[in-house]
Short mmCIF file of C-alpha atoms in Angstrom, two decimals:
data_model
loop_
_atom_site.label_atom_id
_atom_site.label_comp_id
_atom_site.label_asym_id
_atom_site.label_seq_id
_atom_site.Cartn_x
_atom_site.Cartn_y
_atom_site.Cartn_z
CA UNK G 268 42.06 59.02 88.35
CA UNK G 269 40.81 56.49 90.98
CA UNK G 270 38.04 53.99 89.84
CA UNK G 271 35.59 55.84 92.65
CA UNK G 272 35.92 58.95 91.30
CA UNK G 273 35.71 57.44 87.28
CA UNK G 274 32.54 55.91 88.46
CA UNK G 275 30.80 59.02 89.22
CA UNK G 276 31.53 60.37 85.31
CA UNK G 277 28.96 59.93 82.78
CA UNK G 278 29.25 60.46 78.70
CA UNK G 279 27.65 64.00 78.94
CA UNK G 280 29.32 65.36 82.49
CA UNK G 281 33.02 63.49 82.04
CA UNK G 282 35.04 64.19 85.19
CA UNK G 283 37.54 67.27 84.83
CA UNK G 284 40.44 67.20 86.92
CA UNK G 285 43.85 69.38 87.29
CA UNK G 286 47.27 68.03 88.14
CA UNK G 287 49.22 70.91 90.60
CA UNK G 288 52.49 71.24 89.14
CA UNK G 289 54.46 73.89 90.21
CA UNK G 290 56.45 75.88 86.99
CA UNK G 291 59.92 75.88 88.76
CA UNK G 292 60.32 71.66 88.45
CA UNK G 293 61.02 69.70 85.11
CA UNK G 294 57.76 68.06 85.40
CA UNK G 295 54.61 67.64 83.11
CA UNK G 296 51.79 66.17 83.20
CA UNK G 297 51.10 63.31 80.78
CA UNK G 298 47.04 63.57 81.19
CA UNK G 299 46.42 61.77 77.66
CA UNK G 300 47.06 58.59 79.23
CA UNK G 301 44.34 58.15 81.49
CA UNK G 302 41.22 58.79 79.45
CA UNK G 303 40.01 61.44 81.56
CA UNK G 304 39.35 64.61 80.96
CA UNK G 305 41.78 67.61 82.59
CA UNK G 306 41.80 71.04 82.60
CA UNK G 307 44.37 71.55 80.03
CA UNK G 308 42.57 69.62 77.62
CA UNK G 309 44.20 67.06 75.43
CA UNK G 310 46.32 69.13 72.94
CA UNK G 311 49.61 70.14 74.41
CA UNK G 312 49.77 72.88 71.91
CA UNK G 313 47.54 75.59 73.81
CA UNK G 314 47.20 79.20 72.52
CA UNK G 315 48.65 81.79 74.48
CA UNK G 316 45.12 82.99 75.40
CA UNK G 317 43.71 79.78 77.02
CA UNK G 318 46.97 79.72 78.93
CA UNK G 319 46.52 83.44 79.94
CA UNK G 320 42.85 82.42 81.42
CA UNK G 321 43.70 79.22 82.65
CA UNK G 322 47.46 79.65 84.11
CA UNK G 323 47.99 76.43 82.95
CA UNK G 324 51.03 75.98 80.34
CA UNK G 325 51.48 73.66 77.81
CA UNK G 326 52.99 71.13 80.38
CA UNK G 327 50.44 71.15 82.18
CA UNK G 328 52.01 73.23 85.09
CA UNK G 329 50.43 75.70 86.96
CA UNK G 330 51.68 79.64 87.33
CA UNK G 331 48.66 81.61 87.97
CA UNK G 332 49.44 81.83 91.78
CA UNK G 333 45.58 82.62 92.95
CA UNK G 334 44.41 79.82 91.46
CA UNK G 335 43.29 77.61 94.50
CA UNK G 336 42.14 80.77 96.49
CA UNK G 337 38.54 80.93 97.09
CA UNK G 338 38.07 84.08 95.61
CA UNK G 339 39.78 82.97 92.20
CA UNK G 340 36.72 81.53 89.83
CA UNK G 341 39.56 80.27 87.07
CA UNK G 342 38.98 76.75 88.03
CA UNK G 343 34.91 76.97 88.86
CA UNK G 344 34.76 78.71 85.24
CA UNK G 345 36.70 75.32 83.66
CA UNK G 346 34.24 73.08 85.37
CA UNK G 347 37.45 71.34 87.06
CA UNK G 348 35.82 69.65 90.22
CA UNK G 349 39.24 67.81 91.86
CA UNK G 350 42.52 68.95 92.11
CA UNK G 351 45.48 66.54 92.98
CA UNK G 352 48.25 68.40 95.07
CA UNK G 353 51.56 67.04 95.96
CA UNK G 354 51.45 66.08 99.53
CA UNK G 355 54.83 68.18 100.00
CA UNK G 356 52.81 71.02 98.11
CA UNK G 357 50.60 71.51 101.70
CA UNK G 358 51.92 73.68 103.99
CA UNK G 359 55.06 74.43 101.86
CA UNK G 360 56.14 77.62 99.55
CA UNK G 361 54.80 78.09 95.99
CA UNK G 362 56.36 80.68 93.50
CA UNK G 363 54.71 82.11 90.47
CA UNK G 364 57.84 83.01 88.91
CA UNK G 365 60.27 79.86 87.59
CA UNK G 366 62.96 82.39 86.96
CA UNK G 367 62.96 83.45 90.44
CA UNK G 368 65.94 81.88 92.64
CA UNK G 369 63.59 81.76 95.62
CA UNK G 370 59.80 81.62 96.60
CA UNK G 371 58.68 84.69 96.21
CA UNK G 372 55.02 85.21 96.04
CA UNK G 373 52.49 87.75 94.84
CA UNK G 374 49.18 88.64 96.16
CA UNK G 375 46.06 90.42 95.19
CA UNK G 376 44.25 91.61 98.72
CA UNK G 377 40.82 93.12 99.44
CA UNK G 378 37.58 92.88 101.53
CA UNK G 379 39.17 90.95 104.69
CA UNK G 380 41.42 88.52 101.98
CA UNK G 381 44.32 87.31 103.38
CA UNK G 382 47.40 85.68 102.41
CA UNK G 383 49.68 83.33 104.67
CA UNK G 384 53.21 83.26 104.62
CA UNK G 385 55.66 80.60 106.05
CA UNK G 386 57.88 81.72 108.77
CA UNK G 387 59.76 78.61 110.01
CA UNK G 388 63.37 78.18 109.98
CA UNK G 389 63.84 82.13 109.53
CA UNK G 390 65.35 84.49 111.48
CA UNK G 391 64.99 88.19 111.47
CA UNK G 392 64.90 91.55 113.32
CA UNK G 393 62.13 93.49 110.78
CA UNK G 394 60.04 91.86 107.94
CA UNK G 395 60.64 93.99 105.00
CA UNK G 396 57.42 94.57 102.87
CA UNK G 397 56.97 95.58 98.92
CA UNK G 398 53.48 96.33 97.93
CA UNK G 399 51.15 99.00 96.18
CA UNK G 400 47.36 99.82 96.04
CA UNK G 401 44.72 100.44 93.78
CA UNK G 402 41.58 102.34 93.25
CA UNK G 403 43.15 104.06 96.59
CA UNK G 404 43.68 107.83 95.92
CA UNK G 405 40.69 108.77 98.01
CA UNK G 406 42.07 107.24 101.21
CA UNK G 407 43.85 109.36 103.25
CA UNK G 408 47.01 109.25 105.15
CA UNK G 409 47.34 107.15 107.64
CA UNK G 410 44.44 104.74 107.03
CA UNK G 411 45.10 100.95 107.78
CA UNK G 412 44.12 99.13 104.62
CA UNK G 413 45.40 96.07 105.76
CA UNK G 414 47.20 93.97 109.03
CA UNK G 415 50.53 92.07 109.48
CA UNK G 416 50.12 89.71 111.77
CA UNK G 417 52.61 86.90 113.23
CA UNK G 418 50.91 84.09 113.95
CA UNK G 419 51.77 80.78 116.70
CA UNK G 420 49.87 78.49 115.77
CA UNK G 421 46.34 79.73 115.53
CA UNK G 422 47.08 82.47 118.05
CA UNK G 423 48.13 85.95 117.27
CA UNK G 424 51.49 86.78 118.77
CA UNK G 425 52.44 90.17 116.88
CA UNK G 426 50.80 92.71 114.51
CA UNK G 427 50.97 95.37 113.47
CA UNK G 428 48.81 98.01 111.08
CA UNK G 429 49.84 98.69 107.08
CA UNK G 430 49.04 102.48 106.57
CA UNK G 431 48.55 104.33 103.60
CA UNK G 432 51.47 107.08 102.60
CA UNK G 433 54.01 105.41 105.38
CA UNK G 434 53.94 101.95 103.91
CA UNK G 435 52.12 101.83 100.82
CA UNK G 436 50.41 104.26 98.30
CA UNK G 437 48.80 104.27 95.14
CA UNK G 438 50.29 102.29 91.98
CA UNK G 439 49.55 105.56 90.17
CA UNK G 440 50.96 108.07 92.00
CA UNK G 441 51.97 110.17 89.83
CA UNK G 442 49.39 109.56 86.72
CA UNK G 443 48.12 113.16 85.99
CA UNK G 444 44.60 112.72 86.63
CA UNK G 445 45.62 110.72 90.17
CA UNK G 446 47.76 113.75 91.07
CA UNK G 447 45.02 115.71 91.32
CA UNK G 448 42.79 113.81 93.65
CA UNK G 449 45.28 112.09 95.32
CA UNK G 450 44.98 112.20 99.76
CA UNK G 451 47.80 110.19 100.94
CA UNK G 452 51.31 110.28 100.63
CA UNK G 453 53.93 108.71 98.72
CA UNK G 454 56.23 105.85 100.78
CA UNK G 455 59.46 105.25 99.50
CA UNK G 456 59.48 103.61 96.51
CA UNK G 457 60.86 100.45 95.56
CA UNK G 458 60.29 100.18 92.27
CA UNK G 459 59.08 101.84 89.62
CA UNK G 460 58.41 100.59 85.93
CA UNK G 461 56.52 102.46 82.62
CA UNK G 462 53.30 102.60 83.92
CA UNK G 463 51.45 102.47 80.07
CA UNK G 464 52.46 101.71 76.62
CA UNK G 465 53.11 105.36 76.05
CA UNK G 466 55.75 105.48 79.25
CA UNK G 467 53.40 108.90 80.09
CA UNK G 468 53.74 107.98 83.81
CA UNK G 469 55.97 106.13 86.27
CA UNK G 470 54.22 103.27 88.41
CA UNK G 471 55.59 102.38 91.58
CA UNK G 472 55.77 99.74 94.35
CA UNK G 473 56.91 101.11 98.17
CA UNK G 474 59.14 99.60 100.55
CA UNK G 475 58.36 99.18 104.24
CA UNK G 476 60.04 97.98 106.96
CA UNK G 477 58.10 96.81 110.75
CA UNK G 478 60.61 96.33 113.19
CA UNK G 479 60.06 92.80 115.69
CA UNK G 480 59.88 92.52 119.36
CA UNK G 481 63.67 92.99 120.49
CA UNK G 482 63.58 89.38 122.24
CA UNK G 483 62.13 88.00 119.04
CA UNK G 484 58.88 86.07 119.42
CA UNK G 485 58.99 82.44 120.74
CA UNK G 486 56.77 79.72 119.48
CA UNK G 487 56.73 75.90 120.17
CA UNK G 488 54.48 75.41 117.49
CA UNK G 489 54.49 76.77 113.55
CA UNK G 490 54.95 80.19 112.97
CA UNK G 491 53.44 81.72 110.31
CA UNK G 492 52.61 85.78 108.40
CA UNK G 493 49.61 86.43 107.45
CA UNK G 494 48.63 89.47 105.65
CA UNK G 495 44.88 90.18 106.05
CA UNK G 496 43.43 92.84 104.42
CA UNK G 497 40.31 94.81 105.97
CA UNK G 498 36.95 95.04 104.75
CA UNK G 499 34.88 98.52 104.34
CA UNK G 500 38.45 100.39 102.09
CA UNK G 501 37.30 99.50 98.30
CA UNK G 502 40.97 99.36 97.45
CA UNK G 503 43.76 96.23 96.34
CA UNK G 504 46.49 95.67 98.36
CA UNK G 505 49.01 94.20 95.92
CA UNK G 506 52.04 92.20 97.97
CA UNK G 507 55.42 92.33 95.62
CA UNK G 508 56.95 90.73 97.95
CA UNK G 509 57.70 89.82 101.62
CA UNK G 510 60.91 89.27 103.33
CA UNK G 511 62.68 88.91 106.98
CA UNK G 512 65.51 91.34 107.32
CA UNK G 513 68.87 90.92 109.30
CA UNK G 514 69.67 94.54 110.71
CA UNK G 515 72.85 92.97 111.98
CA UNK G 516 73.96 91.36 108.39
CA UNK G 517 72.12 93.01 106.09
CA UNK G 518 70.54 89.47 104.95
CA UNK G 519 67.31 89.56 103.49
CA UNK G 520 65.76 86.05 103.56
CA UNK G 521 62.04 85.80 101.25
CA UNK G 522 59.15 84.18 102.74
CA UNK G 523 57.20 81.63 100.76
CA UNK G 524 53.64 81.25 101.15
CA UNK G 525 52.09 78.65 102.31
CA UNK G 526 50.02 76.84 99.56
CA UNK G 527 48.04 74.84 101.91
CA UNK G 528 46.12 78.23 103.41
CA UNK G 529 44.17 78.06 100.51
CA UNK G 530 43.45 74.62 100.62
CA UNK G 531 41.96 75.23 104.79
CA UNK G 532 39.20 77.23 103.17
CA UNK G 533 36.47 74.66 103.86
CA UNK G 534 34.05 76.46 101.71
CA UNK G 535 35.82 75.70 98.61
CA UNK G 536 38.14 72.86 99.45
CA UNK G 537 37.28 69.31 100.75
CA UNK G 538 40.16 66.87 101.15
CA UNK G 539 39.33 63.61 99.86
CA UNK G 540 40.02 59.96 100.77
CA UNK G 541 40.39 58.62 97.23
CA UNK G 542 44.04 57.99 96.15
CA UNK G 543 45.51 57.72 92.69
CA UNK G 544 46.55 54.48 91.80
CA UNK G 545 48.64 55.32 88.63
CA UNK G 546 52.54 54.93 90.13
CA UNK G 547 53.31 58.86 89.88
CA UNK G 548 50.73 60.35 91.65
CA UNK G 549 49.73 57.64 94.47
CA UNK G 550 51.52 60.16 96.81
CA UNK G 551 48.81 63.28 95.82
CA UNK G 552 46.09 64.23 97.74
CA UNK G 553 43.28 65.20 95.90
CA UNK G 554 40.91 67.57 96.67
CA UNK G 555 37.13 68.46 95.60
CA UNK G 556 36.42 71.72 94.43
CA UNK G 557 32.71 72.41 96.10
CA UNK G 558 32.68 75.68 93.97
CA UNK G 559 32.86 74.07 90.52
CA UNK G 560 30.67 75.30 87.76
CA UNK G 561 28.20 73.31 85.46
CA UNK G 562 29.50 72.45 81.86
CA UNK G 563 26.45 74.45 80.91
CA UNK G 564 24.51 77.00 82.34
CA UNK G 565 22.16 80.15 81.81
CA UNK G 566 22.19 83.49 83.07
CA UNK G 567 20.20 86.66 82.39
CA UNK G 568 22.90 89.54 82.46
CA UNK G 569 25.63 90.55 80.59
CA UNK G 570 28.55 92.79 81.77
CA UNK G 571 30.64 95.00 79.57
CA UNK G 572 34.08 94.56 80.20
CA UNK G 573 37.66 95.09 78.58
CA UNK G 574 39.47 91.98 78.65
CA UNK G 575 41.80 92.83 80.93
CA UNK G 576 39.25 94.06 83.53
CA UNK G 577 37.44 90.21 82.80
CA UNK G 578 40.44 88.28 83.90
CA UNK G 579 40.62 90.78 87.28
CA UNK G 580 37.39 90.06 87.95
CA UNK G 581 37.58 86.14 87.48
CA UNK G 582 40.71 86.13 89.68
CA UNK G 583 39.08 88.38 92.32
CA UNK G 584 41.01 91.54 91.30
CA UNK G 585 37.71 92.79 91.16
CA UNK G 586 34.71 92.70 92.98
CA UNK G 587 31.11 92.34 91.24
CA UNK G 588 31.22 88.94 89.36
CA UNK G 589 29.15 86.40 90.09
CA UNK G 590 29.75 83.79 87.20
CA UNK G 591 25.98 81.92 87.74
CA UNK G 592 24.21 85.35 87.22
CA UNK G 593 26.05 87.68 84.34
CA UNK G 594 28.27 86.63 81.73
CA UNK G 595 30.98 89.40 80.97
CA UNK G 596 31.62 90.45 77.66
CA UNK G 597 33.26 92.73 75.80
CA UNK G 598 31.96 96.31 74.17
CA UNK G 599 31.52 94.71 70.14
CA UNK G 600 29.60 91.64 71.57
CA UNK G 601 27.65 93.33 73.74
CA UNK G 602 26.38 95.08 70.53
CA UNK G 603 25.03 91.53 69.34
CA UNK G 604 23.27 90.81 72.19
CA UNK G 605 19.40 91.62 73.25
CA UNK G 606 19.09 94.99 75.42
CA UNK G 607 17.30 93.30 77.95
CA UNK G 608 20.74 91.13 78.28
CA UNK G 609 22.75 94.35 79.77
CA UNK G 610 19.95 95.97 82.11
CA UNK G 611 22.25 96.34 85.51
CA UNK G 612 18.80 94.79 87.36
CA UNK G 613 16.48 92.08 86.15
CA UNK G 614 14.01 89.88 87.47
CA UNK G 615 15.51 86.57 88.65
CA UNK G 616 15.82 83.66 85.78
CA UNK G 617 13.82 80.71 85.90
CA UNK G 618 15.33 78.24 83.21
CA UNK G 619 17.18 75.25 82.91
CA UNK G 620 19.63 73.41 80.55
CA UNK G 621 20.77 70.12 80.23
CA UNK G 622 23.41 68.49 78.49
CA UNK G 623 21.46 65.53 76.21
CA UNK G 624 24.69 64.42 74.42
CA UNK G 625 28.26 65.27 74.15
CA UNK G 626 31.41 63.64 71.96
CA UNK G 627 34.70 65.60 71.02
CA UNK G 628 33.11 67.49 68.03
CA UNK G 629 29.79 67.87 68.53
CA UNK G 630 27.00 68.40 71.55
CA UNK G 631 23.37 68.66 72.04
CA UNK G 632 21.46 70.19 74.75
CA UNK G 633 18.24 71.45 76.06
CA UNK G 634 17.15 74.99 76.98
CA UNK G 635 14.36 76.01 79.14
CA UNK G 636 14.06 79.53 79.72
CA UNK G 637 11.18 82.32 80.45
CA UNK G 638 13.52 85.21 79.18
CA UNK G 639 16.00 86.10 77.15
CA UNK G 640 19.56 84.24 78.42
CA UNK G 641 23.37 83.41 77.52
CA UNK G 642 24.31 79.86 77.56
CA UNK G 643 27.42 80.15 78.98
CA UNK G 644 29.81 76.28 78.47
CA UNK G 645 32.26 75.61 80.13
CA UNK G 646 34.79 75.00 77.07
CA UNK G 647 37.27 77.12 75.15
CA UNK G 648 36.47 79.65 72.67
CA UNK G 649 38.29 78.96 69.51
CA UNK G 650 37.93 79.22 65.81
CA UNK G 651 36.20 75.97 63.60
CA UNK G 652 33.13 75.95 66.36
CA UNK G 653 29.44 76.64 64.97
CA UNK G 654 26.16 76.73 66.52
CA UNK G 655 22.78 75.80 65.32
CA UNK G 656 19.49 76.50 67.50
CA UNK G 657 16.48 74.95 67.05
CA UNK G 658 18.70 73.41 63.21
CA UNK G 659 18.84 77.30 62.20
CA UNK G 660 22.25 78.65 62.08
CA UNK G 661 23.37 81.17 64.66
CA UNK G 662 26.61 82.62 66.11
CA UNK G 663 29.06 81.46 69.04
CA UNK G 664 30.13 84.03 71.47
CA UNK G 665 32.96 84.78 73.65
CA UNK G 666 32.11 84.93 77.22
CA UNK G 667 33.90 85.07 80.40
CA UNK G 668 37.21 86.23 78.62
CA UNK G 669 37.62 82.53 76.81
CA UNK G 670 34.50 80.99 77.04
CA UNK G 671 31.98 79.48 74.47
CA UNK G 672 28.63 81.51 74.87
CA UNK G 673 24.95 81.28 73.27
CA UNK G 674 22.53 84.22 72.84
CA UNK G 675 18.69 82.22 73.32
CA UNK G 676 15.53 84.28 72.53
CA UNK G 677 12.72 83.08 75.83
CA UNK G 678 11.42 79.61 75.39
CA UNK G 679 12.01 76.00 74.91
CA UNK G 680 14.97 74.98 72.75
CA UNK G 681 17.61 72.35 71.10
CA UNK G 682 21.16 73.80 70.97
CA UNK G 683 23.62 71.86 69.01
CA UNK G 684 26.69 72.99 68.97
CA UNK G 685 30.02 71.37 66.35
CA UNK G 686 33.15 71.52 65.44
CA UNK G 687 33.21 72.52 61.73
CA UNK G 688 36.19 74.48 60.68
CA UNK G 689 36.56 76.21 57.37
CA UNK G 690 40.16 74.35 57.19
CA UNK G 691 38.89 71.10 56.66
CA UNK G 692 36.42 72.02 54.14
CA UNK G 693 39.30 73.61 52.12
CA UNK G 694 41.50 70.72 52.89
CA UNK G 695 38.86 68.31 51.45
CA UNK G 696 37.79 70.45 48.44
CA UNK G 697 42.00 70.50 47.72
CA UNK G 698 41.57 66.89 48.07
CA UNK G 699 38.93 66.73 45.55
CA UNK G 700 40.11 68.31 43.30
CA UNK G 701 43.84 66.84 43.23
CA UNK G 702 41.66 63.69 42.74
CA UNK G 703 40.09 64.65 39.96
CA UNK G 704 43.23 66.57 38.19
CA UNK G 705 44.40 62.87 38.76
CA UNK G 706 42.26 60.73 37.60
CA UNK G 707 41.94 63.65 34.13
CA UNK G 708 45.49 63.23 34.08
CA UNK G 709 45.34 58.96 34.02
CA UNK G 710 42.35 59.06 31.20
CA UNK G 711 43.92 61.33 29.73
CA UNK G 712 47.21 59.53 29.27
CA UNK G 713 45.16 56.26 28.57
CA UNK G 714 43.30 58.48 25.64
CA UNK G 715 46.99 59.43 24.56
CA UNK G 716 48.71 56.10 24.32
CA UNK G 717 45.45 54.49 22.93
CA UNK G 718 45.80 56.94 19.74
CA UNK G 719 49.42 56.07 19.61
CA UNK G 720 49.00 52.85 19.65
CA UNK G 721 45.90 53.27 16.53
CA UNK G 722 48.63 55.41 14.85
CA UNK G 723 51.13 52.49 15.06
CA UNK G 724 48.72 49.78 13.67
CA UNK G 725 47.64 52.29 10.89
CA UNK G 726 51.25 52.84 9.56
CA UNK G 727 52.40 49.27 9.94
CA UNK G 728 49.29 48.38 7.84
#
C-alpha cells in the first residue's frame, strides 16, 4: 500500500484494499505482510460462503467476473475503496473459468448494460453468439432485447439487432408454467442442462450466428464488440459466450472481454497516481472505488429475499437494491425484525452512526436514529460474534447475504459488538479443569507417598 494512501487510514476506518488476480495464473496474494487491511481478510482459510459473496478465493484471486462493473455492489458492500489491477489486466481478456483453455466470458445484461469484447488480431466471416434470457416469456417474437455492435474506435462501424425467438429465448422454455404464457419462439439451442434439482425441466442456451460485411470491416484503430442491452424490456440477457466464426475453415476463435471497459466507467472508477512500492506490485495501477460503502451504516427497510435472489441482486442480476436504503434478508429473520422494518414505503431516515473504536475482536459505536433501523457493517457474518446494545445483550443478524446486521429500537445508542465464541469458553473450562485433575492428582500423590513414608518410619521403629 503506498505511504499516501496509509496516511489517509485511521484506527476505526483502516484502509480496505483488493489485489486483482485473475484465477487462471499460479499467483496469490500474500496481503498479511503489509499490515493493511484487504478484502479477503487475513485468514486464508475462508468458508465457502464468504467466497461465494465475495468471489474472492482463498488465494486471494478473483473469479466473480462482474465484480468491477458498476452495477456489481460486491465490492461497495466489503467497504473495499482501491483496487490494484495489473497494468496488462487493462484493455486485455479476463476469464471466469480457470479450467477454460481460452477467455471466455460471461455476462449478465439489462437496462442499457453493456459488455465489451476484444476484437483485435481476429479474423472472421460471422460472430457466433450463445446466450439466454430471463423473466422474458412475455416478450414477443421478434423484439430486440439487446444490440451487437462493432466498434472502431469510439465509432460504430456495424450492428446489428439480437431478437427474441431467432437468436435467443427464454432459459425456461419449456418449464410447465412458462409453456403456458410463453410469446416468442424457441432458437436453436445450444445447450441444455437439468434445469432444477428434480431434473423436471430442461434449461437451455441458443445459438446464433450474424453474418459480417463481405469485405470485412477495416479499422486503423482498435476494434472492439460490444453487447449493449436496451432499456424499457425488464428481462436478462445472459451471454454464454461469444465467438468469431471462419465459414471457410470451420474455426471458431472466442473473444475475451476487455477488463478495462469496466474500469472507463468514471462514475465508479478513478485511476489513481499513487504507486505501490512493495517490489511485486510497483507495476499495478490502482484504482479508487467512488462507490464504496461505510464500515457502518443505517437504513430503514428490510427486503425479504431467498439467498440466491440476494446475491442476484448485489451483482445486478436484479434490479431494486439500493444497499444505503434496505437491507435484504431472508424469510426467518425477517420474522425477528420490527414490522415497521419491512413496510415497502417509509418516511426517509434521519440517523447517524459512527464508529468510536474498533480492534480485531471487539468494536464500539454510536447510533443516532429517529426510527426504528438495521445497522448494517461492513464485515462477515460468522459464528463466535455477539452484540450488546446499550450493555444489554441482543442478537447479530445476517444481512446482505453475509453481512453482520443490528436491529436498533428509535433513539440514541452504544453498540458494542465482540468476538466471543462458545469454543473458547469450552476450551478454557477443559483447561481448567485438566488443571485442577492435575494439581488433585500431584496432592494427591504427595498425600500417598507421605503415608508411605509414616508407614516406613512406624515399622522400622
Amino acid at each position: 500500500m503506498p505511504e499516501t494512501l496509509a496516511a489517509r487510514q485511521s484506527e476505526t476506518d483502516p484502509i480496505r484494499y483488493h489485489i486483482l488476480l485473475s484465477p487462471q495464473t499460479g499467483e496469490f496474494s500474500p496481503f498479511w505482510f503489509y499490515g493493511h487491511e484487504m478484502a479477503s481478510g487475513y485468514d486464508p482459510m475462508l468458508n465457502e460462503r464468504y467466497k461465494t459473496f465475495s468471489g474472492i478465493d482463498e488465494a486471494g484471486r478473483s473469479y466473480l467476473t462482474t465484480m468491477l462493473e458498476p452495477f456489481d455492489r460486491t465490492l461497495d458492500l466489503l467497504n473495499v475503496r482501491y483496487v490494484f489491477v495489473p497494468a496488462s489486466f487493462v484493455g486485455q481478456g479476463y476469464s471466469k473459468n480457470p479450467d477454460q483453455d481460452n477467455n471466455v466470458f460471461t455476462a449478465e445484461l439489462n437496462n442499457g448494460r453493456a459488455a465489451v469484447f476484444k476484437l483485435d488480431g481476429f479474423a472472421g466471416y460471422a460472430v457466433r453468439l450463445v446466450s439466454n434470457l430471463s423473466n422474458s416469456p412475455t416478450v414477443p417474437d421478434n423484439a430486440g432485447v439487446a444490440e451487437l455492435i462493432i466498434k472502431c474506435g469510439n465509432e460504430t462501424a456495424w450492428s446489428a439487432s439480437i431478437l427474441t425467438g431467432r437468436d435467443t429465448a427464454e432459459w425456461a422454455y419449456d418449464r410447465a408454467d412458462v409453456k403456458k404464457i410463453i410469446r416468442h419462439s424457441r432458437p436453436p439451442i445450444a445447450e441444455s442442462v437439468p434445469g432444477d434439482a428434480g431434473s423436471t425441466f430442461q434449461a437451455h442456451s441458443y445459438r446464433a450466428s450474424f453474418k459480417l460485411p463481405a469485405g470485412g470491416i477495416k479499422c486503423s484503430s482498435s476494434r472492439t464488440i460490444e453487447i449493449r442491452s436496451k432499456p424499457g424490456f425488464d428481462v436478462t440477457l445472459s451471454v454464454k459466450s461469444i465467438a468469431l466464426e471462419d465459414s471457410a475453415t470451420g474455426k471458431i476463435t472466442p473473444l475475451p472481454r476487455s477488463l478495462g471497459s469496466a474500469l472507463d466507467e468514471s462514475a465508479r472508477w478513478r485511476l489513481l497516481p499513487d504507486r505501490s512500492t512493495a517490489e511485486p506490485y510497483k507495476d499495478y495501477l490502482i484504482y479508487e472505488n467512488l462507490n464504496s460503502l461505510p464500515r457502518a451504516w443505517l437504513v430503514n427497510q428490510a427486503k425479504i429475499e431467498y439467498e440466491g435472489d440476494q446475491l442476484k441482486l448485489i451483482r445486478g442480476q436484479l434490479n431494486g437494491f439500493n444497499p444505503l436504503v434496505s437491507a435484504l434478508v431472508d424469510h426467518d429473520t425477517a420474522g425477528k425484525l420490527d414490522k415497521s422494518l419491512l413496510a415497502e414505503k417509509g418516511p426517509p431516515l434521519r440517523g447517524k452512526s459512527q464508529i468510536t473504536r474498533r480492534s480485531a475482536t471487539n468494536m464500539l459505536a454510536r447510533i443516532e436514529s429517529d426510527s426504528a433501523s438495521i445497522l448494517i457493517l461492513s464485515e462477515v457474518f460468522v459464528p463466535g460474534w455477539k452484540v450488546e446494545i446499550d450493555g444489554r445483550s441482543s442478537e447479530l443478524i445476517q444481512v446482505d447475504y453475509n453481512l453482520r446486521g443490528v436491529q436498533l429500537p428509535a433513539g440514541n445508542h452504544q453498540v458494542r459488538i465482540f468476538y466471543d465464541p462458545l469454543s473458547i469458553k469450552i476450551g478454557a473450562a477443559i483447561s481448567f479443569l485438566t488443571t485442577l485433575f492435575l494439581v488433585f492428582f500431584m496432592l494427591r500423590k504427595k498425600r500417598k507417598d507421605e503415608i508411605n513414608e509414616t508407614d516406613e518410619k512406624i515399622l522400622k521403629g
